[in-house]
Short mmCIF file of C-alpha atoms in Angstrom, two decimals:
data_model
loop_
_atom_site.label_atom_id
_atom_site.label_comp_id
_atom_site.label_asym_id
_atom_site.label_seq_id
_atom_site.Cartn_x
_atom_site.Cartn_y
_atom_site.Cartn_z
CA UNK A 1 0.00 0.00 0.00
CA UNK A 2 1.10 3.58 -0.57
CA UNK A 3 1.37 6.05 2.30
CA UNK A 4 -1.75 7.84 1.07
CA UNK A 5 -3.82 4.65 1.01
CA UNK A 6 -2.55 3.79 4.49
CA UNK A 7 -3.78 7.18 5.70
CA UNK A 8 -7.09 6.79 3.89
CA UNK A 9 -7.72 3.37 5.45
CA UNK A 10 -6.70 4.62 8.89
CA UNK A 11 -9.00 7.65 8.77
CA UNK A 12 -11.91 5.57 7.51
CA UNK A 13 -11.63 3.67 10.82
CA UNK A 14 -11.68 6.97 12.70
CA UNK A 15 -14.82 7.94 10.75
CA UNK A 16 -16.47 4.66 11.74
CA UNK A 17 -15.82 5.41 15.41
CA UNK A 18 -17.12 8.96 14.96
CA UNK A 19 -20.31 7.56 13.46
CA UNK A 20 -20.81 5.27 16.46
CA UNK A 21 -20.25 8.22 18.82
CA UNK A 22 -22.71 10.32 16.82
CA UNK A 23 -25.51 7.77 17.11
CA UNK A 24 -24.88 7.20 20.81
CA UNK A 25 -24.90 10.97 21.37
CA UNK A 26 -28.18 11.28 19.48
CA UNK A 27 -29.68 8.51 21.65
CA UNK A 28 -28.32 10.24 24.75
CA UNK A 29 -30.16 13.44 23.82
CA UNK A 30 -33.37 11.91 22.49
CA UNK A 31 -34.24 8.50 23.93
CA UNK A 32 -31.87 7.30 26.65
CA UNK A 33 -33.47 6.75 30.08
CA UNK A 34 -31.93 8.74 32.92
CA UNK A 35 -30.85 5.61 34.73
CA UNK A 36 -28.45 4.73 31.91
CA UNK A 37 -26.50 7.97 32.17
CA UNK A 38 -23.51 6.66 34.14
CA UNK A 39 -23.06 3.58 31.96
CA UNK A 40 -23.42 5.64 28.80
CA UNK A 41 -20.83 8.13 30.03
CA UNK A 42 -18.32 5.30 30.48
CA UNK A 43 -19.04 3.95 26.99
CA UNK A 44 -18.76 7.38 25.38
CA UNK A 45 -15.52 8.13 27.22
CA UNK A 46 -13.99 4.86 25.99
CA UNK A 47 -15.00 5.55 22.39
CA UNK A 48 -13.57 9.08 22.57
CA UNK A 49 -10.29 7.71 23.91
CA UNK A 50 -10.22 5.05 21.19
CA UNK A 51 -10.83 7.64 18.50
CA UNK A 52 -8.18 9.92 20.00
CA UNK A 53 -5.73 7.03 20.03
CA UNK A 54 -6.30 6.41 16.34
CA UNK A 55 -6.06 10.08 15.41
CA UNK A 56 -2.73 10.45 17.27
CA UNK A 57 -1.18 7.22 15.99
CA UNK A 58 2.60 7.71 15.69
CA UNK A 59 2.55 6.32 12.15
CA UNK A 60 0.48 9.23 10.86
CA UNK A 61 3.44 11.63 10.83
CA UNK A 62 5.53 9.25 8.73
CA UNK A 63 2.66 8.49 6.37
CA UNK A 64 2.05 12.22 5.90
CA UNK A 65 5.72 12.92 5.15
CA UNK A 66 5.76 10.19 2.49
CA UNK A 67 2.36 11.01 0.99
CA UNK A 68 3.08 14.73 0.72
CA UNK A 69 6.01 13.86 -1.56
CA UNK A 70 3.78 11.83 -3.88
CA UNK A 71 3.54 13.83 -7.09
CA UNK A 72 0.73 11.69 -8.50
CA UNK A 73 -2.03 12.82 -6.17
CA UNK A 74 -5.02 14.81 -7.42
CA UNK A 75 -6.60 17.94 -5.93
CA UNK A 76 -8.93 16.03 -3.59
CA UNK A 77 -6.14 13.80 -2.29
CA UNK A 78 -3.85 16.79 -1.68
CA UNK A 79 -6.64 18.59 0.16
CA UNK A 80 -7.25 15.44 2.20
CA UNK A 81 -3.61 15.44 3.27
CA UNK A 82 -3.94 19.08 4.30
CA UNK A 83 -6.99 18.27 6.42
CA UNK A 84 -5.40 15.14 7.91
CA UNK A 85 -2.36 17.15 8.96
CA UNK A 86 -4.62 19.81 10.50
CA UNK A 87 -6.61 17.23 12.49
CA UNK A 88 -3.49 15.30 13.53
CA UNK A 89 -1.69 18.45 14.69
CA UNK A 90 -4.61 19.44 16.89
CA UNK A 91 -5.31 15.98 18.29
CA UNK A 92 -1.70 15.26 19.20
CA UNK A 93 -1.79 18.30 21.46
CA UNK A 94 -4.07 16.46 23.91
CA UNK A 95 -3.20 13.56 26.23
CA UNK A 96 -5.77 10.76 26.25
CA UNK A 97 -6.40 11.35 29.96
CA UNK A 98 -7.68 14.85 29.20
CA UNK A 99 -9.92 13.55 26.40
CA UNK A 100 -11.42 10.94 28.73
CA UNK A 101 -11.91 13.39 31.59
CA UNK A 102 -13.62 15.90 29.29
CA UNK A 103 -15.96 13.26 27.85
CA UNK A 104 -17.06 12.12 31.31
CA UNK A 105 -17.49 15.69 32.58
CA UNK A 106 -19.59 16.62 29.57
CA UNK A 107 -21.84 13.56 29.92
CA UNK A 108 -22.48 14.35 33.58
CA UNK A 109 -23.01 18.06 32.93
CA UNK A 110 -25.43 17.49 30.05
CA UNK A 111 -27.64 15.27 32.20
CA UNK A 112 -27.57 17.75 35.09
CA UNK A 113 -28.32 20.63 32.68
CA UNK A 114 -31.65 19.10 31.67
CA UNK A 115 -32.90 19.21 35.23
CA UNK A 116 -31.25 22.54 36.03
CA UNK A 117 -32.87 24.15 32.98
CA UNK A 118 -36.30 22.81 33.95
CA UNK A 119 -35.84 24.09 37.51
CA UNK A 120 -34.12 27.40 36.58
CA UNK A 121 -31.37 26.24 38.95
CA UNK A 122 -27.96 27.59 37.90
CA UNK A 123 -26.53 26.89 41.36
CA UNK A 124 -27.31 23.20 40.89
CA UNK A 125 -25.45 23.14 37.57
CA UNK A 126 -22.52 25.26 38.71
CA UNK A 127 -20.13 22.54 39.99
CA UNK A 128 -20.71 20.41 36.88
CA UNK A 129 -20.26 23.34 34.52
CA UNK A 130 -17.18 24.50 36.44
CA UNK A 131 -15.53 21.14 35.78
CA UNK A 132 -16.37 21.32 32.06
CA UNK A 133 -14.98 24.87 31.90
CA UNK A 134 -11.81 23.87 33.76
CA UNK A 135 -11.19 21.07 31.26
CA UNK A 136 -11.99 23.32 28.29
CA UNK A 137 -9.40 25.79 29.52
CA UNK A 138 -6.86 22.97 29.69
CA UNK A 139 -7.81 21.76 26.22
CA UNK A 140 -7.60 25.29 24.81
CA UNK A 141 -4.22 25.89 26.43
CA UNK A 142 -2.77 22.60 25.17
CA UNK A 143 -4.00 23.13 21.62
CA UNK A 144 -3.02 26.79 21.70
CA UNK A 145 0.55 25.95 22.65
CA UNK A 146 0.75 23.54 19.70
CA UNK A 147 -0.82 25.97 17.23
CA UNK A 148 0.59 29.24 18.52
CA UNK A 149 -2.87 30.53 19.42
CA UNK A 150 -4.68 31.81 22.48
CA UNK A 151 -6.72 29.22 24.36
CA UNK A 152 -9.96 30.69 23.01
CA UNK A 153 -8.76 30.82 19.40
CA UNK A 154 -7.60 27.21 19.71
CA UNK A 155 -11.12 26.18 20.79
CA UNK A 156 -12.67 28.33 18.06
CA UNK A 157 -10.40 26.65 15.52
CA UNK A 158 -12.13 23.31 16.19
CA UNK A 159 -15.43 24.71 14.88
CA UNK A 160 -14.13 27.31 12.45
CA UNK A 161 -10.76 26.18 11.03
CA UNK A 162 -8.65 29.27 10.51
CA UNK A 163 -11.10 31.48 12.41
CA UNK A 164 -9.63 34.08 14.73
CA UNK A 165 -11.28 36.17 17.44
CA UNK A 166 -9.48 39.33 16.31
CA UNK A 167 -11.35 39.23 13.00
CA UNK A 168 -14.62 38.26 14.67
CA UNK A 169 -14.28 41.12 17.18
CA UNK A 170 -14.20 43.62 14.30
CA UNK A 171 -17.21 42.08 12.54
CA UNK A 172 -19.23 41.81 15.75
CA UNK A 173 -18.34 45.30 17.00
CA UNK A 174 -19.58 46.64 13.67
CA UNK A 175 -22.84 44.70 13.97
CA UNK A 176 -23.27 45.64 17.63
CA UNK A 177 -23.05 49.31 16.63
CA UNK A 178 -25.48 48.85 13.71
CA UNK A 179 -28.18 46.65 15.22
CA UNK A 180 -29.69 48.78 18.06
CA UNK A 181 -30.57 51.68 15.78
CA UNK A 182 -31.71 49.41 12.98
CA UNK A 183 -33.85 47.36 15.38
CA UNK A 184 -35.64 50.50 16.54
CA UNK A 185 -36.14 51.58 12.92
CA UNK A 186 -37.60 48.21 11.94
CA UNK A 187 -39.89 48.14 14.98
CA UNK A 188 -41.09 51.66 14.18
CA UNK A 189 -41.95 50.58 10.63
CA UNK A 190 -43.91 47.56 11.81
CA UNK A 191 -45.69 49.62 14.51
CA UNK A 192 -47.30 51.67 11.74
CA UNK A 193 -48.97 48.57 10.32
CA UNK A 194 -52.44 47.48 11.48
CA UNK A 195 -52.46 44.97 14.33
CA UNK A 196 -51.92 41.45 13.07
CA UNK A 197 -54.70 38.87 13.53
CA UNK A 198 -54.03 36.09 16.02
CA UNK A 199 -53.48 32.43 15.13
CA UNK A 200 -55.66 30.55 17.56
CA UNK A 201 -54.62 27.09 18.76
CA UNK A 202 -54.20 24.61 20.17
CA UNK A 203 -52.05 23.01 17.49
CA UNK A 204 -51.67 19.28 18.08
CA UNK A 205 -48.11 18.01 18.19
CA UNK A 206 -48.80 15.18 15.73
CA UNK A 207 -50.27 17.67 13.23
CA UNK A 208 -47.21 19.89 13.62
CA UNK A 209 -44.97 16.89 13.06
CA UNK A 210 -46.84 15.84 9.90
CA UNK A 211 -46.60 19.35 8.48
CA UNK A 212 -42.89 19.54 9.31
CA UNK A 213 -42.29 16.24 7.50
CA UNK A 214 -44.10 17.58 4.46
CA UNK A 215 -41.90 20.66 4.30
CA UNK A 216 -38.76 18.60 4.93
CA UNK A 217 -39.65 16.55 1.85
CA UNK A 218 -40.20 19.71 -0.19
CA UNK A 219 -36.74 21.00 0.79
CA UNK A 220 -35.19 17.74 -0.40
CA UNK A 221 -34.47 15.87 2.85
CA UNK A 222 -33.73 12.18 2.21
CA UNK A 223 -35.82 10.14 4.69
CA UNK A 224 -33.97 6.99 3.67
CA UNK A 225 -30.94 8.52 5.41
CA UNK A 226 -32.43 10.24 8.45
CA UNK A 227 -35.37 10.90 10.76
CA UNK A 228 -37.16 13.58 12.81
CA UNK A 229 -37.51 13.35 16.61
CA UNK A 230 -38.05 15.47 19.74
CA UNK A 231 -35.34 16.73 22.08
CA UNK A 232 -34.90 19.36 24.78
CA UNK A 233 -32.74 21.44 22.44
CA UNK A 234 -33.20 21.12 18.64
CA UNK A 235 -30.16 19.79 16.79
CA UNK A 236 -28.88 17.92 13.74
CA UNK A 237 -26.73 14.87 14.49
CA UNK A 238 -26.30 11.19 13.83
CA UNK A 239 -23.77 9.73 11.42
CA UNK A 240 -22.70 9.63 7.78
CA UNK A 241 -25.75 8.63 5.70
CA UNK A 242 -27.84 8.63 8.89
CA UNK A 243 -28.49 12.34 9.42
CA UNK A 244 -31.07 12.87 12.17
CA UNK A 245 -32.75 16.11 13.23
CA UNK A 246 -34.84 17.07 16.24
CA UNK A 247 -37.20 19.82 17.28
CA UNK A 248 -39.45 20.68 20.23
CA UNK A 249 -43.16 21.48 20.03
CA UNK A 250 -45.43 24.07 21.63
CA UNK A 251 -49.14 23.35 21.12
CA UNK A 252 -49.94 27.04 21.65
CA UNK A 253 -47.71 28.14 18.71
CA UNK A 254 -46.81 25.90 15.78
CA UNK A 255 -44.66 28.50 14.05
CA UNK A 256 -41.62 28.05 16.31
CA UNK A 257 -41.27 24.30 15.89
CA UNK A 258 -41.87 24.56 12.16
CA UNK A 259 -39.06 27.04 11.65
CA UNK A 260 -36.89 24.90 13.91
CA UNK A 261 -37.50 21.94 11.61
CA UNK A 262 -36.66 24.00 8.54
CA UNK A 263 -33.49 25.27 10.24
CA UNK A 264 -32.28 21.79 11.13
CA UNK A 265 -33.23 20.51 7.68
CA UNK A 266 -30.78 23.05 6.25
CA UNK A 267 -28.04 21.46 8.36
CA UNK A 268 -29.15 18.00 7.28
CA UNK A 269 -29.14 18.86 3.58
CA UNK A 270 -25.51 19.93 3.93
CA UNK A 271 -24.63 16.64 5.61
CA UNK A 272 -26.60 14.57 3.11
CA UNK A 273 -24.99 16.44 0.21
CA UNK A 274 -21.36 15.93 1.22
CA UNK A 275 -19.20 14.12 -1.38
CA UNK A 276 -19.92 10.39 -1.11
CA UNK A 277 -16.52 9.40 -2.50
CA UNK A 278 -14.79 11.08 0.46
CA UNK A 279 -17.47 10.73 3.13
CA UNK A 280 -15.16 8.85 5.50
CA UNK A 281 -12.19 11.19 4.98
CA UNK A 282 -11.43 14.60 6.53
CA UNK A 283 -11.67 16.27 3.10
CA UNK A 284 -15.27 15.06 2.84
CA UNK A 285 -16.32 16.77 6.06
CA UNK A 286 -18.43 19.93 6.14
CA UNK A 287 -16.18 22.98 5.94
CA UNK A 288 -16.54 24.48 9.41
CA UNK A 289 -19.51 25.64 11.43
CA UNK A 290 -19.96 29.11 9.92
CA UNK A 291 -20.73 27.39 6.61
CA UNK A 292 -22.85 24.80 8.41
CA UNK A 293 -24.84 27.49 10.17
CA UNK A 294 -25.12 29.37 6.88
CA UNK A 295 -26.95 26.39 5.41
CA UNK A 296 -29.49 26.18 8.24
CA UNK A 297 -30.02 29.94 8.33
CA UNK A 298 -30.19 30.14 4.55
CA UNK A 299 -33.13 27.73 4.59
CA UNK A 300 -34.85 29.13 7.66
CA UNK A 301 -34.24 32.86 7.32
CA UNK A 302 -33.45 33.56 3.68
CA UNK A 303 -35.72 31.07 1.89
CA UNK A 304 -38.48 30.04 4.30
CA UNK A 305 -39.31 33.47 5.71
CA UNK A 306 -39.65 34.89 2.21
CA UNK A 307 -42.96 35.94 0.71
CA UNK A 308 -42.45 33.30 -1.97
CA UNK A 309 -42.26 30.46 0.54
CA UNK A 310 -45.24 31.63 2.57
CA UNK A 311 -47.35 31.95 -0.58
CA UNK A 312 -46.70 28.24 -1.09
CA UNK A 313 -46.89 27.28 2.60
CA UNK A 314 -50.00 29.18 3.74
CA UNK A 315 -52.57 26.86 2.08
CA UNK A 316 -50.80 23.81 3.53
CA UNK A 317 -50.82 25.36 7.00
CA UNK A 318 -54.54 26.16 6.73
CA UNK A 319 -55.33 22.67 5.52
CA UNK A 320 -53.27 20.98 8.25
CA UNK A 321 -54.76 22.91 11.18
CA UNK A 322 -58.21 23.65 9.76
CA UNK A 323 -57.48 27.36 9.90
CA UNK A 324 -59.50 30.10 8.27
CA UNK A 325 -59.67 33.86 8.26
CA UNK A 326 -57.19 36.71 7.82
CA UNK A 327 -54.57 35.28 10.20
CA UNK A 328 -53.98 32.37 7.80
CA UNK A 329 -53.37 34.45 4.69
CA UNK A 330 -49.82 34.39 3.33
CA UNK A 331 -49.24 38.11 3.89
CA UNK A 332 -50.31 37.87 7.54
CA UNK A 333 -48.06 34.84 8.03
CA UNK A 334 -45.17 36.71 6.41
CA UNK A 335 -45.62 39.62 8.81
CA UNK A 336 -45.73 37.14 11.68
CA UNK A 337 -42.53 35.41 10.60
CA UNK A 338 -40.70 38.69 10.02
CA UNK A 339 -41.83 40.43 13.19
CA UNK A 340 -39.01 42.11 15.08
CA UNK A 341 -39.54 41.62 18.79
CA UNK A 342 -36.49 41.15 21.03
CA UNK A 343 -37.01 38.30 23.50
CA UNK A 344 -35.23 35.95 25.87
CA UNK A 345 -34.66 32.81 23.77
CA UNK A 346 -32.00 32.65 21.09
CA UNK A 347 -33.50 29.81 19.03
CA UNK A 348 -36.84 31.67 18.87
CA UNK A 349 -35.28 35.06 18.10
CA UNK A 350 -36.17 37.08 15.02
CA UNK A 351 -33.52 37.59 12.38
CA UNK A 352 -32.70 41.14 13.48
CA UNK A 353 -32.23 40.52 17.20
CA UNK A 354 -30.62 37.08 16.82
CA UNK A 355 -27.05 38.39 16.32
CA UNK A 356 -27.20 40.23 19.66
CA UNK A 357 -27.84 36.90 21.42
CA UNK A 358 -24.76 35.45 19.77
CA UNK A 359 -22.51 38.45 20.38
CA UNK A 360 -23.40 38.34 24.09
CA UNK A 361 -22.55 34.63 24.37
CA UNK A 362 -19.34 35.09 22.39
CA UNK A 363 -18.11 37.85 24.68
CA UNK A 364 -19.04 35.91 27.81
CA UNK A 365 -17.38 32.67 26.77
CA UNK A 366 -14.20 34.50 25.77
CA UNK A 367 -14.07 36.11 29.22
CA UNK A 368 -14.73 32.77 30.95
CA UNK A 369 -12.07 30.88 29.01
CA UNK A 370 -9.57 33.67 29.75
CA UNK A 371 -10.56 33.47 33.45
CA UNK A 372 -11.49 37.14 33.39
CA UNK A 373 -14.84 36.48 35.08
CA UNK A 374 -15.82 33.97 37.78
CA UNK A 375 -18.29 31.38 36.50
CA UNK A 376 -20.59 32.09 39.46
CA UNK A 377 -21.12 35.61 38.06
CA UNK A 378 -22.41 34.30 34.71
CA UNK A 379 -26.14 34.77 35.44
CA UNK A 380 -25.67 38.40 36.50
CA UNK A 381 -23.41 39.17 33.53
CA UNK A 382 -25.84 37.44 31.19
CA UNK A 383 -28.83 39.37 32.49
CA UNK A 384 -26.98 42.68 32.29
CA UNK A 385 -25.97 41.95 28.71
CA UNK A 386 -29.53 41.03 27.71
CA UNK A 387 -30.76 44.29 29.18
CA UNK A 388 -28.15 46.46 27.47
CA UNK A 389 -28.15 44.71 24.08
CA UNK A 390 -31.78 43.66 23.71
CA UNK A 391 -33.62 45.78 26.24
CA UNK A 392 -35.21 42.80 28.00
CA UNK A 393 -35.20 41.87 31.69
CA UNK A 394 -34.55 38.16 32.18
CA UNK A 395 -36.92 36.73 34.83
CA UNK A 396 -35.05 33.51 35.61
CA UNK A 397 -32.06 31.43 34.56
CA UNK A 398 -34.17 28.97 32.54
CA UNK A 399 -34.90 31.83 30.17
CA UNK A 400 -31.38 33.15 30.66
CA UNK A 401 -28.01 31.46 30.87
CA UNK A 402 -29.40 27.91 31.11
CA UNK A 403 -31.26 27.95 27.80
CA UNK A 404 -28.46 26.56 25.57
CA UNK A 405 -26.78 23.18 25.79
CA UNK A 406 -23.51 24.30 24.19
CA UNK A 407 -21.47 25.08 27.30
CA UNK A 408 -22.62 22.00 29.29
CA UNK A 409 -21.82 19.85 26.22
CA UNK A 410 -18.31 21.28 25.88
CA UNK A 411 -19.08 23.47 22.86
CA UNK A 412 -16.89 26.42 23.83
CA UNK A 413 -15.93 28.46 20.78
CA UNK A 414 -19.04 27.44 18.82
CA UNK A 415 -21.30 30.44 19.38
CA UNK A 416 -19.69 33.02 17.04
CA UNK A 417 -20.28 30.70 14.08
CA UNK A 418 -24.03 31.36 14.33
CA UNK A 419 -23.76 35.02 13.36
CA UNK A 420 -20.87 34.38 10.99
CA UNK A 421 -23.28 31.85 9.49
CA UNK A 422 -26.08 34.41 9.20
CA UNK A 423 -23.81 36.78 7.29
CA UNK A 424 -22.57 33.93 5.11
CA UNK A 425 -26.15 32.76 4.45
CA UNK A 426 -27.16 36.18 3.13
CA UNK A 427 -24.14 36.27 0.84
CA UNK A 428 -24.62 32.72 -0.49
CA UNK A 429 -28.38 33.12 -1.06
CA UNK A 430 -27.82 36.42 -2.85
CA UNK A 431 -25.24 34.81 -5.14
CA UNK A 432 -27.37 31.72 -5.75
CA UNK A 433 -30.46 33.74 -6.73
CA UNK A 434 -28.39 35.86 -9.14
CA UNK A 435 -26.80 32.77 -10.69
CA UNK A 436 -30.03 30.74 -10.89
CA UNK A 437 -33.17 32.82 -11.63
CA UNK A 438 -35.43 29.79 -11.08
CA UNK A 439 -34.73 29.70 -7.34
CA UNK A 440 -37.28 32.23 -6.04
CA UNK A 441 -40.11 31.18 -8.39
CA UNK A 442 -39.38 27.58 -7.45
CA UNK A 443 -39.64 28.33 -3.72
CA UNK A 444 -43.03 29.95 -4.41
CA UNK A 445 -44.23 26.60 -5.79
CA UNK A 446 -42.60 24.43 -3.14
CA UNK A 447 -39.85 23.38 -5.56
CA UNK A 448 -36.49 23.75 -3.83
CA UNK A 449 -34.56 21.76 -6.41
CA UNK A 450 -33.02 24.80 -8.16
CA UNK A 451 -31.72 26.11 -4.83
CA UNK A 452 -30.55 22.76 -3.47
CA UNK A 453 -28.97 21.90 -6.83
CA UNK A 454 -26.93 25.11 -6.73
CA UNK A 455 -25.92 24.47 -3.12
CA UNK A 456 -24.93 20.87 -3.90
CA UNK A 457 -22.64 22.06 -6.70
CA UNK A 458 -21.12 25.06 -4.95
CA UNK A 459 -21.15 24.29 -1.21
CA UNK A 460 -22.29 20.83 -0.09
CA UNK A 461 -20.44 18.75 -2.66
CA UNK A 462 -17.17 20.59 -2.06
CA UNK A 463 -16.75 19.19 1.46
CA UNK A 464 -13.47 20.57 2.80
CA UNK A 465 -11.76 20.75 -0.58
CA UNK A 466 -11.07 24.46 -0.01
CA UNK A 467 -10.49 26.62 3.09
CA UNK A 468 -13.61 28.57 4.08
CA UNK A 469 -12.57 31.93 2.65
CA UNK A 470 -11.59 30.37 -0.68
CA UNK A 471 -14.79 28.33 -0.93
CA UNK A 472 -16.95 31.36 -0.18
CA UNK A 473 -15.06 33.53 -2.65
CA UNK A 474 -15.34 30.87 -5.35
CA UNK A 475 -19.09 30.46 -4.73
CA UNK A 476 -20.07 34.11 -4.34
CA UNK A 477 -17.29 36.12 -5.94
CA UNK A 478 -16.09 37.74 -2.70
CA UNK A 479 -14.88 36.92 0.84
CA UNK A 480 -17.28 37.38 3.73
CA UNK A 481 -18.77 40.87 3.51
CA UNK A 482 -21.04 42.10 6.31
CA UNK A 483 -22.55 44.72 4.00
CA UNK A 484 -24.52 42.00 2.17
CA UNK A 485 -26.15 40.92 5.44
CA UNK A 486 -26.98 44.51 6.38
CA UNK A 487 -28.46 45.14 2.92
CA UNK A 488 -30.59 42.01 3.28
CA UNK A 489 -31.94 43.18 6.66
CA UNK A 490 -32.78 46.62 5.30
CA UNK A 491 -34.49 45.18 2.25
CA UNK A 492 -36.62 42.72 4.19
CA UNK A 493 -37.50 44.76 7.29
CA UNK A 494 -37.66 48.29 5.89
CA UNK A 495 -38.00 48.36 2.11
CA UNK A 496 -40.26 45.34 1.53
CA UNK A 497 -42.67 46.19 4.33
#
């Protein structure tokens, strides 16, 4: 065997372990009984250690040195070597003991978070979260020393390869200066409209589920390679060719769960569209979380909150719930789905106020990783930030700092990719619609194939062939440009109203 084929075989085994971890994690979040938590934590820790052992195998360095001198490799193989070296460099920074300790701490913290969130009990979560944070600091420091990065940038690099907080600070400071005034302007515009009619429930969970499945099919989700379930926090997970999504339902308001389903379907389409020939190789992986979040937000915010989509969707909503009257007309539904109203919950936030939720979390997690703020002060700092950035007073920690699973699950460095994703989504959708004029008319008829076809060719099917900036520039003609996102917000919330 050649060195490259040795690497390919080795990393296909790592992918197999990752798939097993993904399904066990999905089961942990969706179906596992509480009594199995301790046993599951031991199993997950062992699998993480096994995967870490494979990804730090001493032979990888030699294989890489030989393979990188092979002049017969094509573009995909060369890119795979680049990604393998990136993964190997990061993974060899961590001792297996730290990987195991982090896995066990996360499993315990996630289970405790479910109860703490229900009880609005941050004090009950604090010792578990403190242990996760302590280990994340150690992980960030170890990776940072290997990569020449700060601890936070090293953690960020796991979710956004090549991403740096210095660049994000500039983008987010710009948005933080723009959004308050724009939010007030958008709310003033909508205040001049007549009061919107009310959608009266209840809306049965099973009916909501059936409608969500119908829209998932319209978007192009492959049910032969996935499923829809319920979880405390909506997510997309699973394994290669087994891409599962979840949502949560509120029988008083079907609109939240529906948009959650469309959001997670965007993630799933990316996963289902990755290059099959390299699915078990690093080069076949999705290219970072800002692009991943761009695909979910592109579907939810750009496509499925458009007038075109709601013209198609309104009759199906009326039919499903037996609705009638002005509240069920497409224009009324569009106003409902584009209403700007700052609130407590990030996943339910409107498109204008959503970035403020992310900027707050980004600034807090940076301070916590740098040990610039005691963890016990998180609720107070969170509530102060929500007041200053969104103008809302948080009544309890369930609606405040306990609402997201990311920190209990060890996802430190993830949050900025949400707003980077929103900006990227606006840029990609703008480029796609200019390149393919059939996209918007197709959405108006429930035909997403022109949009998904363009995304398959320009984003999904590229995997990690190119670094993020290069992929985005190739697909849209420019690197990430916040002005496109701002122009989209102005067009939708000021001009189109």
